[in-house]
Amino acid sequence: MSSPQIKDIDEIYFFGWDMLVKSIEKDIVKKADVVLILAHFMLVMHYKFQCLGIGEDQTFSEDEIGSELLPELWNAEDFDYRLRYLQNNQLYLLIGNVISEGKILLNLLSVESKNVSNILFDPEEVVKSFNGKIYTMIPDAAAITDRIRRELIETVIISRNANEACTQTETERVPRQSIDPMRATVPSSLRGQFASPRHQNEFPQVDRGNLNPFGPGATGC
């Protein structure tokens, strides 16, 4: 998916924003809500995410139905947002926390790869209105959108793809050995390949420091 540059982000890019805001305008009560709405809009409109609802459940079932709309109670908590998304059969969490001085810290977490990103905004500086066109609500929408793309979304998506490539490369490096199906034991060099898969209800541990915007960056292969 090609990424838009700031100069390319115009009202065509924001097609669908008015409809989204209209569907939840009665729920918008603070400027941090508008920042969260913009992150959600980008995920569903430009990265094909589907919102599964609120919460932090790190598993999903086939009967869950995703939506491009925000779910009920999406901003029911005064200082926290917890939204679940599905993209290409991969589960993501969008977590928002209103911290000191009213700033909002957004994290996007890939449940499978454990990659996590963060971005910090001051809603008082970013948001100027609770309704209207995108550039009425967020006058600097092009630059804010570009930051969300680079720092929040693509950091996680690209890192996940890189991790998958690393795993595939490592798998290809394992020498093939013939295994006698009649033998009861498996060669020690291959035992790791036959380990039981992670239980679906066990969430991979993520260093909480990764949720800190001032923490260390992600590592590569």
PDB file of C-alpha atoms in Angstrom:
ATOM      1  CA  MET A   1       0.000   0.000   0.000  1.00  0.00           C
ATOM      2  CA  SER A   2       1.531   3.287  -1.021  1.00  0.00           C
ATOM      3  CA  SER A   3       1.662   5.963   1.645  1.00  0.00           C
ATOM      4  CA  PRO A   4       0.377   9.469   0.928  1.00  0.00           C
ATOM      5  CA  GLN A   5       2.687  12.415   1.386  1.00  0.00           C
ATOM      6  CA  ILE A   6       1.484  15.533   3.181  1.00  0.00           C
ATOM      7  CA  LYS A   7       0.915  17.388  -0.085  1.00  0.00           C
ATOM      8  CA  ASP A   8      -1.340  14.553  -1.289  1.00  0.00           C
ATOM      9  CA  ILE A   9      -3.588  14.589   1.782  1.00  0.00           C
ATOM     10  CA  ASP A  10      -6.613  16.626   0.754  1.00  0.00           C
ATOM     11  CA  GLU A  11     -10.349  16.368   1.224  1.00  0.00           C
ATOM     12  CA  ILE A  12     -10.498  13.343  -1.077  1.00  0.00           C
ATOM     13  CA  TYR A  13      -8.290  11.492   1.394  1.00  0.00           C
ATOM     14  CA  PHE A  14     -10.800  12.339   4.115  1.00  0.00           C
ATOM     15  CA  PHE A  15     -13.808  11.056   2.193  1.00  0.00           C
ATOM     16  CA  GLY A  16     -16.035   9.332   4.753  1.00  0.00           C
ATOM     17  CA  TRP A  17     -14.959  11.525   7.663  1.00  0.00           C
ATOM     18  CA  ASP A  18     -18.213  13.502   7.692  1.00  0.00           C
ATOM     19  CA  MET A  19     -20.293  10.327   7.779  1.00  0.00           C
ATOM     20  CA  LEU A  20     -18.215   8.840  10.589  1.00  0.00           C
ATOM     21  CA  VAL A  21     -18.435  11.996  12.719  1.00  0.00           C
ATOM     22  CA  LYS A  22     -22.165  12.272  12.033  1.00  0.00           C
ATOM     23  CA  SER A  23     -22.717   8.749  13.351  1.00  0.00           C
ATOM     24  CA  ILE A  24     -21.136   9.561  16.736  1.00  0.00           C
ATOM     25  CA  GLU A  25     -21.393  13.345  17.078  1.00  0.00           C
ATOM     26  CA  LYS A  26     -23.647  13.063  20.140  1.00  0.00           C
ATOM     27  CA  ASP A  27     -20.913  11.045  21.882  1.00  0.00           C
ATOM     28  CA  ILE A  28     -18.061  13.510  21.359  1.00  0.00           C
ATOM     29  CA  VAL A  29     -17.475  15.309  24.647  1.00  0.00           C
ATOM     30  CA  LYS A  30     -13.774  16.174  24.700  1.00  0.00           C
ATOM     31  CA  LYS A  31     -11.008  17.037  22.273  1.00  0.00           C
ATOM     32  CA  ALA A  32      -9.155  13.788  22.938  1.00  0.00           C
ATOM     33  CA  ASP A  33     -12.182  12.022  21.422  1.00  0.00           C
ATOM     34  CA  VAL A  34     -11.541  13.753  18.106  1.00  0.00           C
ATOM     35  CA  VAL A  35      -7.903  12.595  18.034  1.00  0.00           C
ATOM     36  CA  LEU A  36      -9.030   9.023  18.670  1.00  0.00           C
ATOM     37  CA  ILE A  37     -11.645   9.312  15.923  1.00  0.00           C
ATOM     38  CA  LEU A  38      -8.981  10.389  13.433  1.00  0.00           C
ATOM     39  CA  ALA A  39      -6.775   7.393  14.272  1.00  0.00           C
ATOM     40  CA  HIS A  40      -9.781   5.093  13.905  1.00  0.00           C
ATOM     41  CA  PHE A  41     -10.732   6.714  10.600  1.00  0.00           C
ATOM     42  CA  MET A  42      -7.285   6.100   9.146  1.00  0.00           C
ATOM     43  CA  LEU A  43      -7.216   2.477  10.275  1.00  0.00           C
ATOM     44  CA  VAL A  44     -10.578   1.552   8.755  1.00  0.00           C
ATOM     45  CA  MET A  45     -10.552   3.748   5.647  1.00  0.00           C
ATOM     46  CA  HIS A  46      -6.940   3.496   4.516  1.00  0.00           C
ATOM     47  CA  TYR A  47      -5.570   0.312   6.083  1.00  0.00           C
ATOM     48  CA  LYS A  48      -8.653  -1.899   5.828  1.00  0.00           C
ATOM     49  CA  PHE A  49      -8.960  -2.541   9.559  1.00  0.00           C
ATOM     50  CA  GLN A  50     -12.331  -3.653  10.914  1.00  0.00           C
ATOM     51  CA  CYS A  51     -13.319  -2.661  14.438  1.00  0.00           C
ATOM     52  CA  LEU A  52     -14.504  -5.590  16.555  1.00  0.00           C
ATOM     53  CA  GLY A  53     -15.561  -3.510  19.540  1.00  0.00           C
ATOM     54  CA  ILE A  54     -14.220  -2.240  22.833  1.00  0.00           C
ATOM     55  CA  GLY A  55     -11.967  -4.016  25.306  1.00  0.00           C
ATOM     56  CA  GLU A  56      -8.560  -5.660  25.475  1.00  0.00           C
ATOM     57  CA  ASP A  57      -9.451  -9.279  24.712  1.00  0.00           C
ATOM     58  CA  GLN A  58      -6.495 -10.678  22.766  1.00  0.00           C
ATOM     59  CA  THR A  59      -8.437 -13.447  21.066  1.00  0.00           C
ATOM     60  CA  PHE A  60     -11.209 -13.335  18.498  1.00  0.00           C
ATOM     61  CA  SER A  61     -13.764 -15.766  17.167  1.00  0.00           C
ATOM     62  CA  GLU A  62     -14.922 -16.353  13.616  1.00  0.00           C
ATOM     63  CA  ASP A  63     -18.421 -15.165  14.440  1.00  0.00           C
ATOM     64  CA  GLU A  64     -17.260 -11.677  15.421  1.00  0.00           C
ATOM     65  CA  ILE A  65     -18.292  -9.088  12.849  1.00  0.00           C
ATOM     66  CA  GLY A  66     -16.102  -6.068  12.213  1.00  0.00           C
ATOM     67  CA  SER A  67     -17.266  -2.584  11.308  1.00  0.00           C
ATOM     68  CA  GLU A  68     -15.933   0.697   9.986  1.00  0.00           C
ATOM     69  CA  LEU A  69     -17.954   2.523  12.642  1.00  0.00           C
ATOM     70  CA  LEU A  70     -16.968   3.096  16.225  1.00  0.00           C
ATOM     71  CA  PRO A  71     -18.816   0.811  18.651  1.00  0.00           C
ATOM     72  CA  GLU A  72     -21.124   1.859  21.443  1.00  0.00           C
ATOM     73  CA  LEU A  73     -19.332   3.017  24.606  1.00  0.00           C
ATOM     74  CA  TRP A  74     -16.136   3.675  22.649  1.00  0.00           C
ATOM     75  CA  ASN A  75     -15.410   6.692  24.875  1.00  0.00           C
ATOM     76  CA  ALA A  76     -17.329   5.653  27.980  1.00  0.00           C
ATOM     77  CA  GLU A  77     -14.223   5.918  30.151  1.00  0.00           C
ATOM     78  CA  ASP A  78     -13.076   9.428  30.989  1.00  0.00           C
ATOM     79  CA  PHE A  79      -9.372   8.840  30.444  1.00  0.00           C
ATOM     80  CA  ASP A  80      -9.045   5.574  28.530  1.00  0.00           C
ATOM     81  CA  TYR A  81      -9.885   4.108  25.140  1.00  0.00           C
ATOM     82  CA  ARG A  82      -9.675   0.394  24.329  1.00  0.00           C
ATOM     83  CA  LEU A  83     -10.573  -0.762  20.805  1.00  0.00           C
ATOM     84  CA  ARG A  84     -10.017  -4.087  19.045  1.00  0.00           C
ATOM     85  CA  TYR A  85      -9.414  -4.421  15.299  1.00  0.00           C
ATOM     86  CA  LEU A  86      -8.924  -7.138  12.742  1.00  0.00           C
ATOM     87  CA  GLN A  87      -6.852  -6.815   9.578  1.00  0.00           C
ATOM     88  CA  ASN A  88      -5.875  -9.733   7.355  1.00  0.00           C
ATOM     89  CA  ASN A  89      -6.955 -12.112  10.112  1.00  0.00           C
ATOM     90  CA  GLN A  90      -4.557 -10.411  12.552  1.00  0.00           C
ATOM     91  CA  LEU A  91      -5.760  -8.838  15.796  1.00  0.00           C
ATOM     92  CA  TYR A  92      -4.721  -5.347  16.879  1.00  0.00           C
ATOM     93  CA  LEU A  93      -5.465  -3.185  19.892  1.00  0.00           C
ATOM     94  CA  LEU A  94      -5.716   0.593  19.754  1.00  0.00           C
ATOM     95  CA  ILE A  95      -5.188   1.907  23.262  1.00  0.00           C
ATOM     96  CA  GLY A  96      -5.531   5.530  24.281  1.00  0.00           C
ATOM     97  CA  ASN A  97      -4.731   7.137  27.600  1.00  0.00           C
ATOM     98  CA  VAL A  98      -5.328  10.734  28.589  1.00  0.00           C
ATOM     99  CA  ILE A  99      -2.311  11.526  30.724  1.00  0.00           C
ATOM    100  CA  SER A 100      -0.785  14.589  32.372  1.00  0.00           C
ATOM    101  CA  GLU A 101      -1.871  18.039  31.207  1.00  0.00           C
ATOM    102  CA  GLY A 102      -4.641  16.498  29.098  1.00  0.00           C
ATOM    103  CA  LYS A 103      -2.323  14.980  26.497  1.00  0.00           C
ATOM    104  CA  ILE A 104      -3.416  11.748  24.816  1.00  0.00           C
ATOM    105  CA  LEU A 105      -1.039   8.835  24.320  1.00  0.00           C
ATOM    106  CA  LEU A 106      -2.076   6.376  21.610  1.00  0.00           C
ATOM    107  CA  ASN A 107      -0.631   2.872  21.277  1.00  0.00           C
ATOM    108  CA  LEU A 108      -1.220   0.404  18.466  1.00  0.00           C
ATOM    109  CA  LEU A 109      -0.382  -3.194  19.360  1.00  0.00           C
ATOM    110  CA  SER A 110      -0.140  -6.195  17.068  1.00  0.00           C
ATOM    111  CA  VAL A 111      -1.210  -9.078  19.298  1.00  0.00           C
ATOM    112  CA  GLU A 112       0.562 -11.742  17.249  1.00  0.00           C
ATOM    113  CA  SER A 113       3.924 -10.055  16.669  1.00  0.00           C
ATOM    114  CA  LYS A 114       3.932  -8.021  19.922  1.00  0.00           C
ATOM    115  CA  ASN A 115       5.015  -4.954  17.950  1.00  0.00           C
ATOM    116  CA  VAL A 116       3.752  -1.789  19.579  1.00  0.00           C
ATOM    117  CA  SER A 117       3.915   1.873  18.606  1.00  0.00           C
ATOM    118  CA  ASN A 118       3.037   5.087  20.356  1.00  0.00           C
ATOM    119  CA  ILE A 119       2.291   8.702  19.571  1.00  0.00           C
ATOM    120  CA  LEU A 120       1.539  11.662  21.813  1.00  0.00           C
ATOM    121  CA  PHE A 121      -0.747  14.606  21.057  1.00  0.00           C
ATOM    122  CA  ASP A 122      -1.980  17.646  22.910  1.00  0.00           C
ATOM    123  CA  PRO A 123      -5.681  17.780  21.964  1.00  0.00           C
ATOM    124  CA  GLU A 124      -5.935  21.416  23.009  1.00  0.00           C
ATOM    125  CA  GLU A 125      -3.441  22.330  20.308  1.00  0.00           C
ATOM    126  CA  VAL A 126      -4.692  19.889  17.664  1.00  0.00           C
ATOM    127  CA  VAL A 127      -8.499  20.104  17.882  1.00  0.00           C
ATOM    128  CA  LYS A 128     -10.408  23.347  17.394  1.00  0.00           C
ATOM    129  CA  SER A 129     -14.004  22.138  16.999  1.00  0.00           C
ATOM    130  CA  PHE A 130     -16.222  19.164  17.860  1.00  0.00           C
ATOM    131  CA  ASN A 131     -18.024  19.218  14.520  1.00  0.00           C
ATOM    132  CA  GLY A 132     -17.758  20.399  10.942  1.00  0.00           C
ATOM    133  CA  LYS A 133     -15.420  19.532   8.105  1.00  0.00           C
ATOM    134  CA  ILE A 134     -12.102  17.901   8.864  1.00  0.00           C
ATOM    135  CA  TYR A 135     -10.089  21.109   8.496  1.00  0.00           C
ATOM    136  CA  THR A 136     -12.562  22.926  10.735  1.00  0.00           C
ATOM    137  CA  MET A 137     -12.161  20.349  13.468  1.00  0.00           C
ATOM    138  CA  ILE A 138      -8.424  19.800  12.967  1.00  0.00           C
ATOM    139  CA  PRO A 139      -6.886  22.706  11.007  1.00  0.00           C
ATOM    140  CA  ASP A 140      -3.531  20.922  10.706  1.00  0.00           C
ATOM    141  CA  ALA A 141      -5.165  17.626   9.715  1.00  0.00           C
ATOM    142  CA  ALA A 142      -2.680  16.875   6.917  1.00  0.00           C
ATOM    143  CA  ALA A 143       0.369  16.999   9.198  1.00  0.00           C
ATOM    144  CA  ILE A 144      -1.415  15.175  12.051  1.00  0.00           C
ATOM    145  CA  THR A 145      -2.511  12.451   9.651  1.00  0.00           C
ATOM    146  CA  ASP A 146       1.020  12.071   8.345  1.00  0.00           C
ATOM    147  CA  ARG A 147       2.344  11.640  11.877  1.00  0.00           C
ATOM    148  CA  ILE A 148      -0.278   9.007  12.718  1.00  0.00           C
ATOM    149  CA  ARG A 149       0.592   7.146   9.527  1.00  0.00           C
ATOM    150  CA  ARG A 150       4.341   7.144  10.155  1.00  0.00           C
ATOM    151  CA  GLU A 151       4.571   6.895  13.934  1.00  0.00           C
ATOM    152  CA  LEU A 152       1.525   4.885  14.941  1.00  0.00           C
ATOM    153  CA  ILE A 153       0.293   2.678  12.100  1.00  0.00           C
ATOM    154  CA  GLU A 154       3.046   1.829   9.637  1.00  0.00           C
ATOM    155  CA  THR A 155       5.622   1.338  12.385  1.00  0.00           C
ATOM    156  CA  VAL A 156       3.625  -1.650  13.607  1.00  0.00           C
ATOM    157  CA  ILE A 157       2.525  -3.007  10.232  1.00  0.00           C
ATOM    158  CA  ILE A 158       5.986  -2.789   8.642  1.00  0.00           C
ATOM    159  CA  SER A 159       7.657  -4.206  11.770  1.00  0.00           C
ATOM    160  CA  ARG A 160       5.237  -7.136  11.768  1.00  0.00           C
ATOM    161  CA  ASN A 161       5.984  -7.882   8.138  1.00  0.00           C
ATOM    162  CA  ALA A 162       9.712  -7.645   8.843  1.00  0.00           C
ATOM    163  CA  ASN A 163       9.369 -10.075  11.753  1.00  0.00           C
ATOM    164  CA  GLU A 164       7.509 -12.518   9.527  1.00  0.00           C
ATOM    165  CA  ALA A 165      10.278 -12.267   6.933  1.00  0.00           C
ATOM    166  CA  CYS A 166      12.901 -12.918   9.630  1.00  0.00           C
ATOM    167  CA  THR A 167      11.017 -15.979  10.854  1.00  0.00           C
ATOM    168  CA  GLN A 168      10.710 -17.337   7.329  1.00  0.00           C
ATOM    169  CA  THR A 169      14.432 -16.808   6.721  1.00  0.00           C
ATOM    170  CA  GLU A 170      15.364 -18.591   9.937  1.00  0.00           C
ATOM    171  CA  THR A 171      13.081 -21.490   9.027  1.00  0.00           C
ATOM    172  CA  GLU A 172      14.733 -21.808   5.638  1.00  0.00           C
ATOM    173  CA  ARG A 173      18.135 -22.021   7.333  1.00  0.00           C
ATOM    174  CA  VAL A 174      17.180 -25.174   9.253  1.00  0.00           C
ATOM    175  CA  PRO A 175      18.777 -28.125   7.408  1.00  0.00           C
ATOM    176  CA  ARG A 176      16.367 -30.745   6.173  1.00  0.00           C
ATOM    177  CA  GLN A 177      16.842 -34.149   7.742  1.00  0.00           C
ATOM    178  CA  SER A 178      15.113 -37.393   6.955  1.00  0.00           C
ATOM    179  CA  ILE A 179      12.949 -38.654   9.783  1.00  0.00           C
ATOM    180  CA  ASP A 180      11.982 -42.264  10.121  1.00  0.00           C
ATOM    181  CA  PRO A 181       8.236 -42.168  10.876  1.00  0.00           C
ATOM    182  CA  MET A 182       8.575 -45.466  12.709  1.00  0.00           C
ATOM    183  CA  ARG A 183      10.976 -44.033  15.269  1.00  0.00           C
ATOM    184  CA  ALA A 184       9.522 -42.900  18.555  1.00  0.00           C
ATOM    185  CA  THR A 185      11.978 -40.032  19.037  1.00  0.00           C
ATOM    186  CA  VAL A 186      12.595 -36.862  17.083  1.00  0.00           C
ATOM    187  CA  PRO A 187      16.145 -35.597  16.486  1.00  0.00           C
ATOM    188  CA  SER A 188      16.999 -32.952  19.062  1.00  0.00           C
ATOM    189  CA  SER A 189      17.859 -30.417  16.340  1.00  0.00           C
ATOM    190  CA  LEU A 190      14.284 -30.543  15.107  1.00  0.00           C
ATOM    191  CA  ARG A 191      12.329 -30.842  18.335  1.00  0.00           C
ATOM    192  CA  GLY A 192      11.592 -27.109  18.452  1.00  0.00           C
ATOM    193  CA  GLN A 193       9.683 -27.428  15.192  1.00  0.00           C
ATOM    194  CA  PHE A 194       7.251 -29.888  16.751  1.00  0.00           C
ATOM    195  CA  ALA A 195       6.571 -27.945  19.918  1.00  0.00           C
ATOM    196  CA  SER A 196       2.954 -27.424  20.885  1.00  0.00           C
ATOM    197  CA  PRO A 197       1.551 -24.125  19.594  1.00  0.00           C
ATOM    198  CA  ARG A 198       0.901 -21.301  22.031  1.00  0.00           C
ATOM    199  CA  HIS A 199      -2.485 -21.628  23.664  1.00  0.00           C
ATOM    200  CA  GLN A 200      -4.842 -19.233  21.912  1.00  0.00           C
ATOM    201  CA  ASN A 201      -5.852 -17.606  25.194  1.00  0.00           C
ATOM    202  CA  GLU A 202      -2.284 -16.832  26.216  1.00  0.00           C
ATOM    203  CA  PHE A 203      -1.292 -13.312  25.303  1.00  0.00           C
ATOM    204  CA  PRO A 204       2.374 -12.759  24.394  1.00  0.00           C
ATOM    205  CA  GLN A 205       4.027 -10.618  27.031  1.00  0.00           C
ATOM    206  CA  VAL A 206       4.869  -7.092  25.927  1.00  0.00           C
ATOM    207  CA  ASP A 207       7.425  -5.020  27.778  1.00  0.00           C
ATOM    208  CA  ARG A 208       5.359  -2.208  29.308  1.00  0.00           C
ATOM    209  CA  GLY A 209       8.297   0.076  28.581  1.00  0.00           C
ATOM    210  CA  ASN A 210       7.387  -0.186  24.911  1.00  0.00           C
ATOM    211  CA  LEU A 211       4.214   1.727  25.671  1.00  0.00           C
ATOM    212  CA  ASN A 212       6.306   4.680  26.814  1.00  0.00           C
ATOM    213  CA  PRO A 213       6.937   7.201  24.024  1.00  0.00           C
ATOM    214  CA  PHE A 214      10.344   7.908  25.569  1.00  0.00           C
ATOM    215  CA  GLY A 215      11.305   4.252  25.836  1.00  0.00           C
ATOM    216  CA  PRO A 216      13.805   2.344  23.650  1.00  0.00           C
ATOM    217  CA  GLY A 217      12.960   1.688  20.016  1.00  0.00           C
ATOM    218  CA  ALA A 218      12.071  -1.630  18.500  1.00  0.00           C
ATOM    219  CA  THR A 219      14.843  -4.015  17.501  1.00  0.00           C
ATOM    220  CA  GLY A 220      15.288  -5.649  14.137  1.00  0.00           C
ATOM    221  CA  CYS A 221      16.109  -9.160  13.102  1.00  0.00           C
TER     222      CYS A 221
END
